[in-house]
Coordinates of C-alpha atoms in Angstrom, one line a residue:
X817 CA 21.7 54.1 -38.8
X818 CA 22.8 52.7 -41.7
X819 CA 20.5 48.7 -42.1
X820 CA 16.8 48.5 -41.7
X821 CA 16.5 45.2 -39.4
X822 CA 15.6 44.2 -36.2
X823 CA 18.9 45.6 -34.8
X824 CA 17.6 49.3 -35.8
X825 CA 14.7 49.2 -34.8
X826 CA 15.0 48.3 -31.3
X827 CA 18.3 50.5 -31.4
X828 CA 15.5 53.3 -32.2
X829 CA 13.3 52.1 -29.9
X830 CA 16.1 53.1 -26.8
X831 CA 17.0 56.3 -28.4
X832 CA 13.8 57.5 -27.8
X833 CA 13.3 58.3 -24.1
X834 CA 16.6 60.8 -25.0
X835 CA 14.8 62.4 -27.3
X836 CA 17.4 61.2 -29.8
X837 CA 16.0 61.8 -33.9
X838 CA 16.9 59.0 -36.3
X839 CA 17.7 58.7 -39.7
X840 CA 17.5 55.3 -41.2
X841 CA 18.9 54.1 -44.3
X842 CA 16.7 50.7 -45.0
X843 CA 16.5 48.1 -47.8
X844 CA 12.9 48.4 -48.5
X845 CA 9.8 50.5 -46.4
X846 CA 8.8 47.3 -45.1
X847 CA 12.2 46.4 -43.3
X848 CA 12.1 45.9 -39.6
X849 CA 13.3 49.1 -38.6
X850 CA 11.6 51.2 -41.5
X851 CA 7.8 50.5 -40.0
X852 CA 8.7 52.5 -36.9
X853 CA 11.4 54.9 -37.8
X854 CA 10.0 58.6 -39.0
X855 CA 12.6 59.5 -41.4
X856 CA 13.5 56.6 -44.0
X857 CA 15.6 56.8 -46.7
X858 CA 15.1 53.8 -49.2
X859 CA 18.5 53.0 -50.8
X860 CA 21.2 50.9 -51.4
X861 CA 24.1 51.1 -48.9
X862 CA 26.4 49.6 -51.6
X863 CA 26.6 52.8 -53.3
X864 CA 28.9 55.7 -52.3
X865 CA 26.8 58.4 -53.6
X866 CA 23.3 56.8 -51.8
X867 CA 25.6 56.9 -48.4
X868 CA 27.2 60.4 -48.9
X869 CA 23.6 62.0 -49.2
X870 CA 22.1 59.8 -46.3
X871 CA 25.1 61.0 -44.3
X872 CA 24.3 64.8 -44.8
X873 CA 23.2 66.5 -41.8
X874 CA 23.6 62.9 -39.5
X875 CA 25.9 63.9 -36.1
X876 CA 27.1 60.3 -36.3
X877 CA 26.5 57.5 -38.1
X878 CA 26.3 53.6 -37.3
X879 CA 25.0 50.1 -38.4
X880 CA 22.8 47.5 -37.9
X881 CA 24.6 45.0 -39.8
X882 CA 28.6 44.8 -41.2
X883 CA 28.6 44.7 -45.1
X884 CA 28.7 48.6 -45.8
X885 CA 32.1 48.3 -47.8
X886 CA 35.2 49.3 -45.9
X887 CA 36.1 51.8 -48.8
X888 CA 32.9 53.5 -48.4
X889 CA 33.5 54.1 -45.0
X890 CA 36.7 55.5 -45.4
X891 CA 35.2 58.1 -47.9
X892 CA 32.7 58.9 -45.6
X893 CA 35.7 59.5 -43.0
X894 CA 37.5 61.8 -45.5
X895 CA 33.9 63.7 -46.0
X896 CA 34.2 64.6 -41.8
X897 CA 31.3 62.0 -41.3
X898 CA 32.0 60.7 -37.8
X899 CA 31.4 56.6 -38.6
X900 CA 30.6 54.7 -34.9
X901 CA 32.6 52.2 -35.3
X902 CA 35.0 53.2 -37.7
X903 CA 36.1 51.1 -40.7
X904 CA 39.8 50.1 -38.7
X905 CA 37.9 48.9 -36.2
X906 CA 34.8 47.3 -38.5
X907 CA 36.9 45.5 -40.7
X908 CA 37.6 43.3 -38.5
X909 CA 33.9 41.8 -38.2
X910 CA 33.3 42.4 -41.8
X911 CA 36.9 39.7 -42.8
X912 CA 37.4 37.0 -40.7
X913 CA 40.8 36.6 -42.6
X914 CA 41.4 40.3 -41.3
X915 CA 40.4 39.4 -37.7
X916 CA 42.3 35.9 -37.1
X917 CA 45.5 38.2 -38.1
X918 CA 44.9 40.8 -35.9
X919 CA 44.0 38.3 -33.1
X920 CA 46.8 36.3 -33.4
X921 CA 49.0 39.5 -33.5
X922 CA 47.7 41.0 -30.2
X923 CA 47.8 37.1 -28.6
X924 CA 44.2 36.0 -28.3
X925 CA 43.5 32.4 -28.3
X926 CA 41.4 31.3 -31.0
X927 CA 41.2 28.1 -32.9
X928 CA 43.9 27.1 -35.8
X929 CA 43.1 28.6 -38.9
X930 CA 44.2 29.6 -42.2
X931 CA 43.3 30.6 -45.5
X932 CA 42.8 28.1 -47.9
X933 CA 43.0 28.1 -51.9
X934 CA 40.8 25.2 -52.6
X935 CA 39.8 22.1 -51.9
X936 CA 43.0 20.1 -51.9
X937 CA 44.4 22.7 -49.8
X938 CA 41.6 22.3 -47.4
X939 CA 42.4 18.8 -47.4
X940 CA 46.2 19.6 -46.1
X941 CA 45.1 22.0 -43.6
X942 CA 43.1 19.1 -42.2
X943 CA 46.1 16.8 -42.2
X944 CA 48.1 19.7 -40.5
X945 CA 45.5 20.0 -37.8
X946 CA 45.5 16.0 -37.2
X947 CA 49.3 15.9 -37.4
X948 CA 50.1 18.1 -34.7
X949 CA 46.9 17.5 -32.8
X950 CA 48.1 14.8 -30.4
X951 CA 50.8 16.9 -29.3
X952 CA 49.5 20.7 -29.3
X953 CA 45.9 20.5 -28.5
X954 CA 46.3 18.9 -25.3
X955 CA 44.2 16.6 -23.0
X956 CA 39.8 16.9 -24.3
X957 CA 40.6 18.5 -27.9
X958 CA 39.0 16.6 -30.9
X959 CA 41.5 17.0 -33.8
X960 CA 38.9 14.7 -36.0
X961 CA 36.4 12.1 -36.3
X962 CA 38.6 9.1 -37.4
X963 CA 37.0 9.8 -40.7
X964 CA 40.6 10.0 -42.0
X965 CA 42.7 13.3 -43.3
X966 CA 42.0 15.2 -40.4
X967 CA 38.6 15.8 -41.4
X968 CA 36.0 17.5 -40.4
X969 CA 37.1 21.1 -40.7
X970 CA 35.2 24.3 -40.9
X971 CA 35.4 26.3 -43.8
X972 CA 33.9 29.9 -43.9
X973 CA 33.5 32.5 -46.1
X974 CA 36.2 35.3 -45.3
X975 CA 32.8 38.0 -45.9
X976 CA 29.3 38.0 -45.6
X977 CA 28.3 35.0 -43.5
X978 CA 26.0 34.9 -40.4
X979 CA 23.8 32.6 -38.5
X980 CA 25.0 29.9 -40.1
X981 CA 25.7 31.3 -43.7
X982 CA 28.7 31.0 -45.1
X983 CA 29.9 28.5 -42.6
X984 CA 30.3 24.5 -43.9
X985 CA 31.2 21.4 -41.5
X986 CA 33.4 19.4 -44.3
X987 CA 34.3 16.0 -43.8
X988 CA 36.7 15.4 -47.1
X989 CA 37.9 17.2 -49.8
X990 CA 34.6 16.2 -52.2
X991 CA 33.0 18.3 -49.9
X992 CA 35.1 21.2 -49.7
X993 CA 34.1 22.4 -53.0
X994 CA 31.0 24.6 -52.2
X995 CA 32.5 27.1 -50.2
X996 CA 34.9 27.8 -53.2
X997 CA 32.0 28.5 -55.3
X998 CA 31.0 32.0 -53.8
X999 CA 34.5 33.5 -55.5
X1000 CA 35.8 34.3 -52.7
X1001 CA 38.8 33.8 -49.4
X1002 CA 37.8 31.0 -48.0
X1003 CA 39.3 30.2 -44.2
X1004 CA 39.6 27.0 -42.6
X1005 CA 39.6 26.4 -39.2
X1006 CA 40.0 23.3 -36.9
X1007 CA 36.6 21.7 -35.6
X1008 CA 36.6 22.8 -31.6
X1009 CA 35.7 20.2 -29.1
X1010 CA 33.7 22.3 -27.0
X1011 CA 31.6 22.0 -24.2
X1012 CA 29.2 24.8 -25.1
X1013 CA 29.2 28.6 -26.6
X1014 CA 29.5 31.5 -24.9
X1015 CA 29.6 35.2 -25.5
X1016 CA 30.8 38.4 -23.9
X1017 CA 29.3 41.7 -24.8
X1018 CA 30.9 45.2 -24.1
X1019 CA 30.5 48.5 -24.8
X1020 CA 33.3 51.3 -25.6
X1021 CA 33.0 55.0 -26.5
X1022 CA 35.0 56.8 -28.3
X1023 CA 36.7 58.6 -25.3
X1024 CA 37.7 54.9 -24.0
X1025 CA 35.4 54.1 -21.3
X1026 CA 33.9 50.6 -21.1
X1027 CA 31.7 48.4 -19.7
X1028 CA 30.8 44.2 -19.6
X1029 CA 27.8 42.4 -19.6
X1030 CA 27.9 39.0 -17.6
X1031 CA 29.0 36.1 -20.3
X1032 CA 26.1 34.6 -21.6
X1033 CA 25.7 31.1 -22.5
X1034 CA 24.4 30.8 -25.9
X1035 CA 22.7 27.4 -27.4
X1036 CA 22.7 27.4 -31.6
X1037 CA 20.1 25.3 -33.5
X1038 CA 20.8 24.9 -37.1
X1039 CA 23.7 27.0 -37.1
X1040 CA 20.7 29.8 -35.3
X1041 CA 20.9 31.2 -32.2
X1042 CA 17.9 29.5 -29.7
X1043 CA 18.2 30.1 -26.3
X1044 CA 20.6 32.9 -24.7
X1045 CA 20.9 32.4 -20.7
X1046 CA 22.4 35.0 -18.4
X1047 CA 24.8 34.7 -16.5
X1048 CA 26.2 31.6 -18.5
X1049 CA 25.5 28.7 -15.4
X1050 CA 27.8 26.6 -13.9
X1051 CA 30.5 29.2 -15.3
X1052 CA 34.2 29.0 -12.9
X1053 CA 33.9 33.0 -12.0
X1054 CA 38.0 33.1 -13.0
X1055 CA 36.9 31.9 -16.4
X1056 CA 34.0 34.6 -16.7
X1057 CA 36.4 37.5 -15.8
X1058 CA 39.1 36.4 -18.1
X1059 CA 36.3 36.1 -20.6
X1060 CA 35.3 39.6 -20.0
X1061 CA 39.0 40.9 -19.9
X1062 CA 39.2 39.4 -23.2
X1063 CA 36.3 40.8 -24.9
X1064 CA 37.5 44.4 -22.9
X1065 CA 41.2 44.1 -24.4
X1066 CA 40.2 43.6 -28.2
X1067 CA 37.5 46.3 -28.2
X1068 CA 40.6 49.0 -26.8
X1069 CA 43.2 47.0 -29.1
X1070 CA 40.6 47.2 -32.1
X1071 CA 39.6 50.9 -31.4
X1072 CA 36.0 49.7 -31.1
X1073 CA 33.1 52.3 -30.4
X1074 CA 30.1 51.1 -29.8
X1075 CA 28.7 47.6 -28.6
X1076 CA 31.1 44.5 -29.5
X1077 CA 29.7 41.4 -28.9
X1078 CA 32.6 38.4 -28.7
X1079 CA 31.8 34.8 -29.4
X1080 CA 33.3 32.0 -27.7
X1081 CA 33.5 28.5 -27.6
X1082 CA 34.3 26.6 -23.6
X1083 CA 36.9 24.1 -24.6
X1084 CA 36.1 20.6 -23.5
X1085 CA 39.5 21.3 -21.4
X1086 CA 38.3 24.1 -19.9
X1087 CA 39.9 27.2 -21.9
X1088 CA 38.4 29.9 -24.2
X1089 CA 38.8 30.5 -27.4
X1090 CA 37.7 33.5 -29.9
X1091 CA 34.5 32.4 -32.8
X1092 CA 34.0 35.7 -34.2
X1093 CA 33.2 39.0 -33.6
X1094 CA 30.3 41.2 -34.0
X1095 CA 30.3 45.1 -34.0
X1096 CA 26.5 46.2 -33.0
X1097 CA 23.9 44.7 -30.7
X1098 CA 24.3 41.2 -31.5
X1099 CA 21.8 38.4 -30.4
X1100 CA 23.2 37.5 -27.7
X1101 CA 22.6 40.7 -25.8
X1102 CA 19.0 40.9 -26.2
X1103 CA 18.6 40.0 -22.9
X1104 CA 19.2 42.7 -21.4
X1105 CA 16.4 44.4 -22.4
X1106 CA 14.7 43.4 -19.7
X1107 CA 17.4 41.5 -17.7
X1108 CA 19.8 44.8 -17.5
X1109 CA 20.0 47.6 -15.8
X1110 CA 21.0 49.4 -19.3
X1111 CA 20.7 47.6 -22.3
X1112 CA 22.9 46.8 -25.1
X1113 CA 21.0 49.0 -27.1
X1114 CA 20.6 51.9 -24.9
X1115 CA 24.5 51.4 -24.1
X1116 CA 25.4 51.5 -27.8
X1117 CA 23.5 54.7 -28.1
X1118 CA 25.3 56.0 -25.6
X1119 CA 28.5 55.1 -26.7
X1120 CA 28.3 56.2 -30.0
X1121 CA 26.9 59.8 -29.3
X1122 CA 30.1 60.1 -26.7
X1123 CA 27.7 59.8 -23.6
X1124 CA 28.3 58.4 -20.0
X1125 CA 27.8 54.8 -20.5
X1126 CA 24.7 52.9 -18.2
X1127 CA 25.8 50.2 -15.7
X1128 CA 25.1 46.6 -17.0
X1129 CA 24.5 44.7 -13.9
X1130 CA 21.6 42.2 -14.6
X1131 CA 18.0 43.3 -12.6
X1132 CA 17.5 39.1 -11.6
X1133 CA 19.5 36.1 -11.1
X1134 CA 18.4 34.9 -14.1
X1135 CA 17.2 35.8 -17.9
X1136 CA 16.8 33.4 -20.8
X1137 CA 16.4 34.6 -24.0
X1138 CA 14.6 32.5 -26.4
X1139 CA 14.6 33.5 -30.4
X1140 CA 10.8 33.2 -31.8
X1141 CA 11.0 31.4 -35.6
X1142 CA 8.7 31.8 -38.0
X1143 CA 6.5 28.4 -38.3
X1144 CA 2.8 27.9 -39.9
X1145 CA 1.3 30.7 -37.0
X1146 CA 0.8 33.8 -38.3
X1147 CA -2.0 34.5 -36.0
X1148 CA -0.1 36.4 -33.2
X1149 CA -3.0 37.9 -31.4
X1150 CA -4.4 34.6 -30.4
X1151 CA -0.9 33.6 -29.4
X1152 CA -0.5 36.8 -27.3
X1153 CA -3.3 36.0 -25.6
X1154 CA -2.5 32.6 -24.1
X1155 CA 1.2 33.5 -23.2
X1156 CA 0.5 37.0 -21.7
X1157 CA -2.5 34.9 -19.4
X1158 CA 0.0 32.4 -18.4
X1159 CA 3.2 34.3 -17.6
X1160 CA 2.0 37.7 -17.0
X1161 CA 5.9 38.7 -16.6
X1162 CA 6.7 37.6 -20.1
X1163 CA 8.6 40.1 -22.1
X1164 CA 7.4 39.5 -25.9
X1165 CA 9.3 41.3 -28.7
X1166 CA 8.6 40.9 -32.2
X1167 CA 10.5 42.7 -35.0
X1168 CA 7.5 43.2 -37.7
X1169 CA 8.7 40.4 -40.0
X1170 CA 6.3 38.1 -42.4
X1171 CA 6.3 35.1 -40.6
X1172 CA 8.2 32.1 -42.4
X1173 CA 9.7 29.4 -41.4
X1174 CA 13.1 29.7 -40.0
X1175 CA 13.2 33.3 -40.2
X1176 CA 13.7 35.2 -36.9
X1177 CA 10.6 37.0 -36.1
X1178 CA 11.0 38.1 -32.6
X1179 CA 12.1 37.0 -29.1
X1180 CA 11.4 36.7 -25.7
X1181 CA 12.7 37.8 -21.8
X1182 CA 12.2 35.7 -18.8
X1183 CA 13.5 36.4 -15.3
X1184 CA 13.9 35.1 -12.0
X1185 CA 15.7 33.0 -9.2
X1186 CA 15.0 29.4 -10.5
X1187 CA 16.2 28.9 -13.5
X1188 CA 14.7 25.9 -14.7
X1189 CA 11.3 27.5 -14.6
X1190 CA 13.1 30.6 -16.1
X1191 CA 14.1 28.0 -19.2
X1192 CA 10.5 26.7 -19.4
X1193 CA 9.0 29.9 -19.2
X1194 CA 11.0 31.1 -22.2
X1195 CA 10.8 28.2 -24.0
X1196 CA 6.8 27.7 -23.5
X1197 CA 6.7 30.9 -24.9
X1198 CA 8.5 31.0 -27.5
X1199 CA 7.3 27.8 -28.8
X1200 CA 3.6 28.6 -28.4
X1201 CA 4.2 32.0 -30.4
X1202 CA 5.7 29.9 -33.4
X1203 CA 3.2 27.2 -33.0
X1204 CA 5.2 24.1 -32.0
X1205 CA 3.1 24.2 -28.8
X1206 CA -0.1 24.3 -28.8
X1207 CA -1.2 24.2 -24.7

């Protein structure tokens, strides 16, 4: 497994009861993934030759994260390396450019987009957006703020972004400036009206079969992910299967192997439309660690060693997911103490991370048939651990 986070190591963690051996190709020996994993090779996944000699002797290999560049993988292709998934499909979640064309080839709904060559031309995407707005967006869609232009847009980095980097709210052209910066494609995209986010998480193999996870509701903070809660409530069930079929349709159109992880926004009007994409366990599906019959993790094992995929029905009515941040609590044990004696069905996982603030150093699993207490339970938890609450 080619990335040394959190991802890996509870990737690793799943491959173990199948007496699976991995190899890991990490940062630094203190990653995530490196503390736990037997076999670590420190290097820089940048460089062909550092990937060509960590791929010697793997059956397959696969990420944790998508920046291994796509001409890497391709020579790792040529070299016989089977690469799970492969660069045609990865690209994809590695250029947004790349994946808004390929979605609005195959017909998926997403928002309107382009790519943009700098601010002014920012600024005329925003007055594009507002122009036709009225008469394309139909009855709930925000096509701005009234702050004039067409503004607020967002404007992304084409490669490299994640929770929340690489990813501005502009609301005029003065603004627009910074995302130019970086040097590289920047796209724009109209600001959605939605009523909330949701994902939906499959898993292919390379043979074609497939499975869904229920669609999640997930709650960002900051441009972070917070709270994940499955099955996404108050979801019309016609809505969650199209969501599913969705998420089903671009991993077979996108030749996906491995777990894909689709992020959506719930239009104020009631539709779907496409975020992004991920191709790995993805946030969002860390609930079913404990909340699934098979987990993402186990699943994407699965898939990419060309094994019978697991069944993904959820164990409970309901699982929350809550994201533990780093805060001014380093003192776990005393923390483990007090939330282990008040919810003695609390699933804790940390990720071995130095705790600072605002970096994700764990989560926790709640489960059951109310969900409110399910919420508060998770919540609690994951507060107490970071040290926002202190009873």
């Amino acid at each position: 497994m080619v990335g040394g986070g959190q991802l890996a190591r509870m990737t690793h963690e799943a491959g173990i009861p199948l007496g699976i051996k991995f190899k890991l190709l990490s940062d630094t020996p203190q990653d995530s993934a490196a503390q736990v994993v037997s076999e670590v090779v420190v290097g820089d996944y940048r460089d062909l030759d550092t990937l060509r000699a960590f791929a010697r002797g793997c059956d397959v290999i696969t990420f944790d994260h998508e920046h291994v560049p796509t001409a890497h993988l391709r020579a790792l292709e040529a070299d016989g390396v089977p690469v799970r998934p492969g660069p045609d499909a990865l690209v994809h979640a590695q250029d947004k450019g790349v994946m808004r064309a390929k979605l609005d080839a195959i017909g998926v709904p997403c928002p309107r987009h382009r790519i943009v060559s700098d601010p002014e031309d920012a600024a005329r995407f925003a007055a594009e957006v507002a122009g036709d707005g009225a008469q394309n967006l139909g009855e709930g869609r925000w096509p701005g703020d009234g702050s004039g232009g067409g503004f607020p847009v967002v404007l992304k980095t084409v490669r490299g972004g994640y929770d929340g980097k690489g990813v501005w709210v502009v609301r005029s052209s003065k603004e627009a400036e910074e995302p130019f910066r970086a040097g590289v494609p920047v796209l724009a995209e109209e600001k959605v009206d939605f009523a909330r986010e949701l994902a939906a998480n499959i898993v292919r193999s390379p043979h074609g079969q497939a499975v869904a996870y229920p669609v999640v509701e997930s709650i960002q903070v900051d441009g972070v992910c917070d709270t994940v809660i499955a099955p996404a409530p108050g979801l019309d069930p016609e809505l969650a299967g199209h969501a599913q079929e969705l998420a089903l349709r671009i991993g077979q159109e996108l030749g996906v192997v491995g777990h894909l992880a689709v992020e959506l926004f719930e239009t104020a009007d009631g539709r779907i439309l496409v975020n992004e994409l991920a191709m790995r366990p993805h946030n969002s599906g860390h609930w079913t660690q404990d909340g699934a019959i098979t987990s993402q993790f186990a699943n994407h094992v699965r898939a990419v060693l060309d094994l019978p995929l697991g069944d993904p029905r959820p164990r409970a009515r309901w699982t929350v997911m809550a994201n533990v941040l780093g805060g001014d609590y380093p003192d776990m044990y005393s923390a483990y103490l007090h939330c282990m004696a008040r919810d003695p069905q609390l699933k804790i996982h940390m990720y071995g991370k130095d705790v600072k603030p605002g970096r994700k150093v764990g989560h926790v699993n709640t489960y059951g048939d109310d969900l409110a207490e399910v919420r508060e339970r998770a919540a609690h938890a994951a507060g107490y651990l970071r040290g926002t609450i202190t009873e």
